[in-house]
Amino acid sequence: MLRIGLTGGIGSGKSTVCTIFRELGVPVIDSDEIARELVVPGSVALQQITARFGPQVLRNDGSLDRQRMRDLVFDDPDKRQQLEAILHPLIRQEMERQIARLHAPYLILAIPLLLEKGWQQQLDRVLVIDCNEELQRQRATRRDGSPAHTIDRIIASQIERNTRLAAADDCIDNSGSLASLRTQVEMLHHHYLMLGKRNGPPSPQKTL
Ligand code: ADP
């Protein structure tokens, strides 16, 4: 099964593109969704996180305070690394478990920090969703209700646009309308279907 890694900066349109792929019947595995499911109360991951960072990262109901956790690791590379050391192996394991159950010519692995984390080696192709930073800022502030400076901080912490584009095998330009976005996804879908059929059975040595 052909593995397409989908990535892009905040507000670039990743979730919107994933929805369109899903509507086309393509399996989409989302690393953020998995990360959220991994830290439900009572999970091993949440126990490890609480042991490492203390009960300050929990809400009163025992669930992870994701905003608190994000604030805690944002400017602290050591803490971020410790959090990732807990979560990333579990995310990869869960992705592999989900992939193993799928049968399709190709699948999408939506991984926002794919390039930042160097996960592209385990994928067949990298698909970048792109638009300029001004559009990213506008769309993300409107979606999240966050101030522009918060979105700017996140944009600045992510890989640079040119570096991201340089790593792309395929790119969707999301600076236009939603209709234009859909057309590009449909074209890529046909391309991937063709590549997936040519690709043949899954390669056993490829693991995330
Ligand atoms: P990401 O998942 O990359 O952070 P989203 O897919 O959530 O980005 O898109 C950010 C916001 O912009 C969402 O509210 C989405 O509905 C909107 N959006 C995405 N693409 C377009 C577009 N081409 N035109 C108008 N709004 C868009």
XYZ file of N, CA and C and ligand atoms in Angstrom:
651
model
N 0.844 -1.191 0.000
C 0.000 0.000 0.000
C 0.882 1.245 0.000
N 0.586 2.112 -0.941
C 1.370 3.347 -1.062
C 1.082 4.251 0.141
N 2.165 4.745 0.765
C 1.999 5.604 1.944
C 2.302 7.052 1.577
N 1.273 7.879 1.693
C 1.444 9.294 1.386
C 1.453 10.069 2.705
N 2.529 10.743 3.005
C 2.591 11.592 4.197
C 2.095 12.980 3.841
N 1.078 13.431 4.567
C 0.499 14.756 4.275
C 0.917 15.722 5.373
N 1.456 16.862 4.962
C 1.896 17.830 5.971
C 1.699 19.254 5.474
N 1.997 20.199 6.328
C 1.823 21.618 6.000
C 1.793 22.401 7.292
N 1.958 23.703 7.194
C 1.954 24.546 8.386
C 0.560 24.704 8.962
N 0.490 25.336 10.114
C -0.813 25.601 10.743
C -1.676 26.450 9.794
N -2.932 26.066 9.662
C -3.866 26.831 8.840
C -3.666 26.687 7.339
N -2.793 25.781 6.929
C -2.538 25.632 5.487
C -3.694 24.907 4.782
N -4.454 24.113 5.556
C -5.588 23.404 4.962
C -5.484 21.886 5.058
N -4.614 21.384 5.940
C -4.418 19.926 6.059
C -5.725 19.199 6.392
N -6.431 19.696 7.420
C -7.655 19.000 7.845
C -8.693 19.032 6.741
N -8.777 20.167 6.052
C -9.755 20.286 4.961
C -9.427 19.283 3.857
N -8.152 19.165 3.527
C -7.741 18.214 2.485
C -8.007 16.780 2.943
N -7.748 16.486 4.213
C -8.015 15.131 4.730
C -9.498 14.800 4.605
N -10.358 15.776 4.889
C -11.801 15.543 4.770
C -12.160 15.186 3.322
N -11.551 15.894 2.373
C -11.862 15.604 0.959
C -11.363 14.198 0.586
N -10.155 13.848 1.015
C -9.652 12.488 0.730
C -10.597 11.448 1.333
N -11.050 11.699 2.565
C -11.968 10.740 3.209
C -13.251 10.614 2.403
N -13.759 11.754 1.924
C -14.986 11.727 1.113
C -14.781 10.905 -0.162
N -13.546 10.880 -0.654
C -13.243 10.097 -1.855
C -13.017 8.616 -1.516
N -13.139 8.283 -0.241
C -13.022 6.885 0.181
C -11.597 6.462 0.523
N -10.717 7.437 0.665
C -9.309 7.119 0.950
C -9.117 7.011 2.467
N -8.423 5.963 2.942
C -8.159 5.898 4.387
C -7.172 6.995 4.802
N -7.532 7.693 5.870
C -6.663 8.753 6.392
C -6.357 8.440 7.852
N -5.092 8.373 8.179
C -4.669 8.174 9.563
C -4.035 9.488 10.018
N -4.514 9.997 11.148
C -4.139 11.337 11.574
C -3.333 11.251 12.884
N -2.088 11.695 12.847
C -1.226 11.553 14.032
C -1.736 12.389 15.211
N -2.365 13.531 14.927
C -2.910 14.349 16.022
C -4.074 13.644 16.715
N -4.927 13.008 15.888
C -6.057 12.263 16.462
C -5.535 11.134 17.349
N -4.525 10.428 16.839
C -3.959 9.324 17.618
C -3.366 9.862 18.916
N -2.638 10.988 18.816
C -2.018 11.565 20.020
C -3.088 11.910 21.061
N -4.227 12.423 20.593
C -5.309 12.767 21.538
C -5.886 11.512 22.186
N -6.063 10.460 21.361
C -6.663 9.232 21.897
C -5.713 8.514 22.863
N -4.400 8.714 22.647
C -3.412 8.016 23.481
C -3.378 8.518 24.920
N -3.827 9.767 25.123
C -3.665 10.354 26.463
C -4.978 10.451 27.236
N -5.934 9.588 26.879
C -7.194 9.605 27.646
C -6.897 9.178 29.090
N -7.732 9.620 30.051
C -7.500 9.238 31.447
C -7.383 7.722 31.606
N -6.397 7.303 32.393
C -6.187 5.878 32.632
C -5.197 5.258 31.656
N -4.794 5.998 30.621
C -3.871 5.420 29.634
C -2.443 5.399 30.175
N -1.653 4.493 29.614
C -0.239 4.386 29.997
C 0.471 5.703 29.682
N 0.157 6.285 28.507
C 0.840 7.522 28.097
C 0.568 8.636 29.096
N -0.693 8.751 29.535
C -1.011 9.843 30.468
C -0.335 9.611 31.822
N -0.253 8.336 32.218
C 0.449 8.046 33.479
C 1.917 8.461 33.376
N 2.526 8.166 32.233
C 3.944 8.520 32.052
C 4.128 10.038 32.017
N 3.194 10.709 31.353
C 3.287 12.174 31.259
C 3.138 12.801 32.649
N 2.179 12.289 33.432
C 1.958 12.848 34.777
C 3.164 12.556 35.668
N 3.742 11.357 35.517
C 4.915 11.010 36.328
C 6.066 11.969 36.007
N 6.181 12.342 34.731
C 7.287 13.203 34.327
C 7.036 14.684 34.621
N 5.824 15.173 34.342
C 5.582 16.621 34.410
C 4.753 17.052 35.623
N 4.243 16.090 36.374
C 3.492 16.429 37.578
C 2.013 16.642 37.299
N 1.218 16.680 38.375
C -0.242 16.800 38.213
C -0.686 18.153 37.666
N 0.249 19.113 37.589
C -0.110 20.439 37.039
C -0.605 20.360 35.596
N -0.283 19.251 34.877
C -0.726 19.160 33.482
C -2.116 18.501 33.358
N -2.718 18.209 34.523
C -4.046 17.579 34.483
C -5.142 18.593 34.819
N -6.303 18.391 34.218
C -7.482 19.155 34.620
C -8.086 18.483 35.845
N -9.083 19.145 36.426
C -9.733 18.586 37.622
C -10.343 17.213 37.370
N -10.807 17.000 36.132
C -11.453 15.709 35.831
C -10.433 14.614 35.477
N -9.141 14.931 35.605
C -8.112 13.912 35.371
C -7.661 13.801 33.927
N -8.262 14.609 33.038
C -7.821 14.564 31.631
C -6.631 15.511 31.442
N -5.907 15.304 30.345
C -4.722 16.128 30.091
C -5.149 17.539 29.682
N -4.537 18.520 30.319
C -4.759 19.914 29.933
C -3.790 20.199 28.778
N -4.301 20.043 27.574
C -3.423 20.079 26.389
C -2.797 21.453 26.186
N -3.566 22.508 26.500
C -3.010 23.861 26.347
C -1.856 24.072 27.331
N -2.044 23.634 28.559
C -1.020 23.746 29.610
C 0.246 22.998 29.190
N 0.002 21.790 28.661
C 1.120 20.947 28.224
C 1.874 21.635 27.083
N 1.108 22.170 26.118
C 1.736 22.872 24.974
C 2.559 24.049 25.466
N 1.983 24.844 26.417
C 2.704 26.016 26.937
C 3.990 25.594 27.631
N 3.904 24.477 28.335
C 5.049 24.006 29.120
C 6.229 23.609 28.223
N 5.934 23.000 27.078
C 7.033 22.491 26.235
C 7.412 23.461 25.109
N 6.574 24.500 24.889
C 6.761 25.335 23.694
C 8.171 25.899 23.584
N 8.647 26.516 24.682
C 9.962 27.172 24.624
C 11.034 26.360 25.328
N 10.770 25.106 25.583
C 11.717 24.296 26.349
C 12.032 22.999 25.584
N 13.116 23.019 24.805
C 13.430 21.857 23.964
C 13.600 20.564 24.760
N 14.150 20.667 25.999
C 14.357 19.444 26.792
C 13.023 18.810 27.155
N 12.126 19.661 27.638
C 10.803 19.138 28.035
C 10.052 18.599 26.812
N 10.180 19.321 25.702
C 9.509 18.872 24.476
C 10.028 17.486 24.082
N 11.348 17.344 24.185
C 11.967 16.072 23.816
C 11.472 14.937 24.730
N 11.316 15.273 26.021
C 10.838 14.260 26.977
C 9.392 13.840 26.655
N 8.585 14.831 26.293
C 7.194 14.521 25.939
C 7.149 13.664 24.673
N 7.979 14.044 23.699
C 7.983 13.296 22.434
C 8.509 11.881 22.625
N 9.460 11.731 23.564
C 10.003 10.390 23.819
C 8.907 9.468 24.364
N 7.949 10.038 25.065
C 6.823 9.234 25.560
C 5.839 8.958 24.418
N 5.491 10.017 23.677
C 4.374 9.903 22.730
C 4.743 9.295 21.370
N 5.900 9.680 20.826
C 6.166 9.306 19.433
C 6.235 7.804 19.171
N 6.906 7.030 20.042
C 6.916 5.583 19.772
C 5.503 5.001 19.803
N 4.665 5.524 20.707
C 3.283 5.023 20.809
C 2.470 5.432 19.584
N 2.706 6.647 19.082
C 1.984 7.109 17.888
C 2.367 6.237 16.689
N 3.664 5.994 16.544
C 4.125 5.176 15.408
C 3.554 3.766 15.478
N 3.556 3.209 16.705
C 3.023 1.858 16.917
C 1.538 1.783 16.526
N 0.782 2.798 16.980
C -0.656 2.821 16.696
C -0.904 3.020 15.203
N -0.074 3.848 14.552
C -0.215 4.040 13.105
C -0.003 2.705 12.381
N 1.046 1.995 12.771
C 1.333 0.704 12.133
C 0.187 -0.276 12.345
N -0.389 -0.244 13.564
C -1.498 -1.157 13.865
C -2.681 -0.838 12.940
N -2.959 0.442 12.759
C -4.083 0.839 11.895
C -3.782 0.527 10.427
N -2.541 0.749 10.007
C -2.172 0.484 8.605
C -2.346 -1.004 8.297
N -1.939 -1.846 9.259
C -1.976 -3.299 9.037
C -3.387 -3.802 8.782
N -4.391 -3.052 9.255
C -5.784 -3.501 9.086
C -6.403 -2.992 7.792
N -5.669 -2.153 7.059
C -6.249 -1.505 5.880
C -5.923 -2.246 4.591
N -6.866 -2.165 3.650
C -6.607 -2.667 2.303
C -7.060 -1.598 1.336
N -6.137 -0.940 0.705
C -6.480 0.141 -0.237
C -5.256 0.360 -1.129
N -5.455 0.935 -2.319
C -4.288 1.191 -3.177
C -3.308 2.164 -2.521
N -3.854 3.107 -1.752
C -2.973 4.033 -1.033
C -3.671 4.573 0.202
N -2.881 5.130 1.100
C -3.458 5.740 2.295
C -2.721 7.038 2.595
N -3.425 7.897 3.335
C -2.852 9.184 3.727
C -2.483 9.121 5.205
N -1.248 9.516 5.508
C -0.830 9.665 6.898
C -0.658 11.156 7.141
N -1.605 11.734 7.866
C -1.555 13.176 8.128
C -0.690 13.420 9.357
N 0.463 14.051 9.131
C 1.424 14.257 10.217
C 1.916 15.711 10.143
N 1.306 16.597 10.959
C 1.660 18.017 10.843
C 3.174 18.284 10.935
N 3.868 17.583 11.849
C 5.297 17.857 12.026
C 6.174 16.787 11.355
N 5.656 16.243 10.266
C 6.365 15.169 9.550
C 7.826 15.545 9.236
N 8.031 16.721 8.663
C 9.384 17.102 8.240
C 10.229 17.539 9.434
N 9.588 18.226 10.394
C 10.317 18.645 11.595
C 10.873 17.425 12.325
N 10.132 16.321 12.280
C 10.530 15.120 13.025
C 11.277 14.097 12.161
N 11.408 14.385 10.884
C 12.171 13.488 10.011
C 11.504 12.147 9.779
N 10.181 12.126 9.732
C 9.484 10.852 9.543
C 9.337 10.493 8.068
N 9.856 11.323 7.162
C 9.590 11.084 5.730
C 10.276 9.833 5.185
N 11.304 9.357 5.896
C 12.019 8.165 5.408
C 11.097 6.946 5.304
N 10.092 6.906 6.148
C 9.212 5.725 6.186
C 7.998 5.852 5.271
N 8.016 6.867 4.416
C 6.863 7.106 3.548
C 7.268 6.976 2.094
N 6.279 6.746 1.224
C 6.590 6.668 -0.202
C 6.627 8.049 -0.838
N 5.721 8.926 -0.384
C 5.690 10.277 -0.941
C 5.294 11.273 0.138
N 5.768 12.496 -0.047
C 5.390 13.586 0.856
C 4.512 14.572 0.082
N 3.317 14.798 0.618
C 2.388 15.764 0.026
C 2.309 16.987 0.937
N 2.681 18.135 0.401
C 2.656 19.373 1.189
C 1.449 20.220 0.795
N 0.717 20.673 1.808
C -0.380 21.618 1.575
C 0.204 23.005 1.841
N 0.092 23.871 0.860
C 0.804 25.141 0.944
C -0.100 26.345 0.684
N 0.146 27.398 1.472
C -0.370 28.733 1.125
C 0.563 29.726 1.810
N 0.447 30.991 1.485
C 1.383 31.935 2.095
C 1.038 32.179 3.569
N 1.980 32.781 4.296
C 1.817 32.910 5.748
C 0.656 33.823 6.118
N 0.398 34.813 5.301
C -0.695 35.727 5.597
C -2.037 34.962 5.592
N -2.202 34.091 4.603
C -3.424 33.284 4.545
C -3.471 32.292 5.715
N -2.330 31.697 6.030
C -2.271 30.781 7.180
C -2.767 31.510 8.431
N -2.219 32.717 8.635
C -2.554 33.513 9.817
C -4.059 33.832 9.824
N -4.563 34.322 8.699
C -5.985 34.685 8.614
C -6.885 33.488 8.914
N -6.597 32.375 8.240
C -7.482 31.208 8.371
C -7.385 30.596 9.764
N -6.159 30.524 10.311
C -6.000 29.890 11.625
C -6.573 30.773 12.731
N -6.418 32.101 12.633
C -6.983 32.971 13.677
C -8.504 32.891 13.649
N -9.067 32.885 12.449
C -10.535 32.797 12.331
C -11.018 31.450 12.891
N -10.314 30.372 12.539
C -10.744 29.038 12.993
C -10.632 28.897 14.515
N -9.478 29.320 15.082
C -9.206 29.045 16.501
C -9.672 30.163 17.421
N -9.958 31.329 16.859
C -10.262 32.486 17.704
C -9.036 32.929 18.496
N -7.836 32.565 18.011
C -6.605 32.954 18.712
C -6.105 34.277 18.148
N -5.368 35.056 18.970
C -4.784 36.282 18.429
C -3.697 35.974 17.395
N -3.476 36.915 16.480
C -2.516 36.689 15.392
C -1.120 36.363 15.932
N -0.735 36.990 17.080
C 0.638 36.751 17.565
C 0.823 35.303 18.038
N -0.259 34.696 18.519
C -0.163 33.282 18.931
C 0.075 32.407 17.701
N -0.658 32.694 16.632
C -0.489 31.914 15.398
C 0.913 32.174 14.827
N 1.369 33.430 14.911
C 2.710 33.762 14.402
C 3.796 32.973 15.137
N 3.610 32.806 16.430
C 4.585 32.048 17.232
C 4.642 30.596 16.739
N 3.469 30.070 16.440
C 3.423 28.675 15.977
C 4.053 28.578 14.586
N 3.717 29.531 13.716
C 4.312 29.515 12.366
C 5.839 29.572 12.480
N 6.333 30.437 13.376
C 7.787 30.601 13.527
C 8.453 29.338 14.071
N 7.690 28.528 14.831
C 8.286 27.312 15.414
C 8.295 26.160 14.407
N 7.567 26.338 13.291
C 7.484 25.254 12.310
C 8.559 25.436 11.236
N 8.769 24.396 10.473
C 9.801 24.427 9.438
C 9.457 25.534 8.421
N 10.487 26.133 7.826
C 10.247 27.234 6.878
C 9.531 26.754 5.619
N 8.736 27.642 5.089
C 7.913 27.291 3.930
C 8.758 26.722 2.779
N 9.873 27.381 2.465
C 10.694 26.925 1.324
C 11.304 25.551 1.563
N 11.709 25.312 2.804
C 12.301 24.004 3.143
C 11.239 22.917 3.021
N 10.041 23.265 3.472
C 8.931 22.302 3.385
C 8.625 21.989 1.925
N 8.565 23.053 1.122
C 8.243 22.852 -0.298
C 9.338 22.043 -0.997
N 10.582 22.263 -0.586
C 11.700 21.547 -1.214
C 11.626 20.050 -0.931
N 10.976 19.681 0.183
C 10.888 18.261 0.561
C 9.672 17.577 -0.062
N 8.849 18.344 -0.781
C 7.582 17.798 -1.284
C 7.783 16.986 -2.560
N 7.128 15.826 -2.615
C 7.007 15.124 -3.903
C 5.819 15.701 -4.657
N 4.786 16.052 -3.887
C 3.582 16.634 -4.477
C 3.182 17.819 -3.615
N 2.534 18.782 -4.245
C 2.144 19.975 -3.505
C 0.746 20.408 -3.925
N -0.056 20.791 -2.939
C -1.368 21.373 -3.228
C -1.288 22.847 -2.869
N -1.638 23.691 -3.833
C -1.633 25.129 -3.594
C -3.005 25.530 -3.058
N -3.044 25.858 -1.757
C -4.331 26.217 -1.158
C -4.450 27.722 -0.968
N -4.032 28.478 -1.986
C -4.206 29.932 -1.861
C -5.486 30.386 -2.549
N -6.198 29.434 -3.158
C -7.425 29.810 -3.860
C -8.669 29.376 -3.118
N -9.698 29.087 -3.888
C -11.000 28.750 -3.309
C -11.035 27.287 -2.840
N -12.086 26.963 -2.104
C -12.279 25.571 -1.682
C -12.548 24.680 -2.895
N -13.184 25.272 -3.928
C -13.464 24.492 -5.144
C -12.150 24.122 -5.836
N -11.219 25.067 -5.867
C -9.920 24.795 -6.486
C -9.150 23.738 -5.678
N -9.318 23.809 -4.356
C -8.659 22.819 -3.488
C -9.181 21.415 -3.810
N -10.497 21.334 -3.906
C -11.120 20.033 -4.183
C -10.640 19.467 -5.521
N -10.569 20.321 -6.541
C -10.129 19.856 -7.866
C -8.716 19.281 -7.787
N -7.841 19.977 -7.042
C -6.461 19.493 -6.935
C -6.394 18.158 -6.200
N -7.223 18.017 -5.159
C -7.226 16.749 -4.406
C -7.721 15.619 -5.312
N -8.754 15.908 -6.104
C -9.301 14.862 -6.985
C -8.265 14.431 -8.029
N -7.508 15.411 -8.531
C -6.478 15.061 -9.520
C -5.391 14.187 -8.888
N -4.987 14.586 -7.682
C -3.958 13.796 -6.999
C -4.476 12.398 -6.671
N -5.758 12.333 -6.305
C -6.371 11.045 -5.976
C -6.206 10.067 -7.155
N -6.489 10.539 -8.361
C -6.352 9.661 -9.536
C -4.894 9.272 -9.745
N -4.012 10.229 -9.542
C -2.579 9.958 -9.678
C -2.135 8.889 -8.663
N -2.557 9.052 -7.417
C -2.150 8.102 -6.372
C -2.765 6.715 -6.607
N -4.001 6.699 -7.116
C -4.618 5.400 -7.407
C -3.769 4.645 -8.428
N -3.310 5.387 -9.432
C -2.486 4.778 -10.480
C -1.152 4.299 -9.897
N -0.509 5.164 -9.119
C 0.768 4.801 -8.506
C 0.600 3.625 -7.550
N -0.499 3.629 -6.807
C -0.758 2.571 -5.825
C -0.906 1.224 -6.497
N -1.574 1.217 -7.660
C -1.767 -0.047 -8.377
C -0.435 -0.532 -8.920
N 0.387 0.421 -9.375
C 1.705 0.069 -9.917
C 2.636 -0.431 -8.817
N 2.414 0.118 -7.628
C 3.286 -0.161 -6.483
C 3.209 -1.607 -6.013
N 2.042 -2.259 -6.247
C 1.881 -3.654 -5.862
C 1.664 -3.835 -4.377
N 1.950 -5.063 -3.860
C 1.663 -5.373 -2.462
C 2.567 -4.587 -1.512
N 2.147 -4.438 -0.239
C 2.937 -3.652 0.705
C 4.321 -4.232 0.925
N 5.268 -3.334 1.132
C 6.634 -3.783 1.329
C 6.865 -4.067 2.813
N 7.313 -5.280 3.175
C 7.376 -5.665 4.578
C 8.424 -4.875 5.359
N 9.458 -4.345 4.704
C 10.506 -3.668 5.489
C 10.145 -2.235 5.870
N 9.012 -1.744 5.332
C 8.650 -0.354 5.639
C 7.871 -0.271 6.938
N 8.488 0.251 7.960
C 7.750 0.457 9.205
C 8.017 1.867 9.679
N 7.007 2.449 10.294
C 7.148 3.828 10.769
C 8.069 3.893 11.973
P -4.835 22.963 9.105
O -5.481 21.622 9.377
O -3.684 22.872 8.151
O -4.450 23.726 10.347
P -7.514 23.684 8.173
O -7.836 22.660 7.139
O -8.167 23.537 9.511
O -5.918 23.874 8.345
O -7.869 25.104 7.543
C -7.796 26.282 8.340
C -9.110 27.063 8.211
O -9.179 27.594 6.902
C -10.341 26.184 8.397
O -11.329 26.944 9.072
C -10.787 25.885 6.955
O -12.173 25.699 6.865
C -10.334 27.139 6.229
N -9.913 26.893 4.819
C -9.080 25.948 4.379
N -8.889 26.053 3.050
C -9.617 27.117 2.647
C -9.841 27.742 1.377
N -9.261 27.308 0.259
N -10.662 28.810 1.346
C -11.254 29.266 2.477
N -11.091 28.729 3.695
C -10.282 27.661 3.793
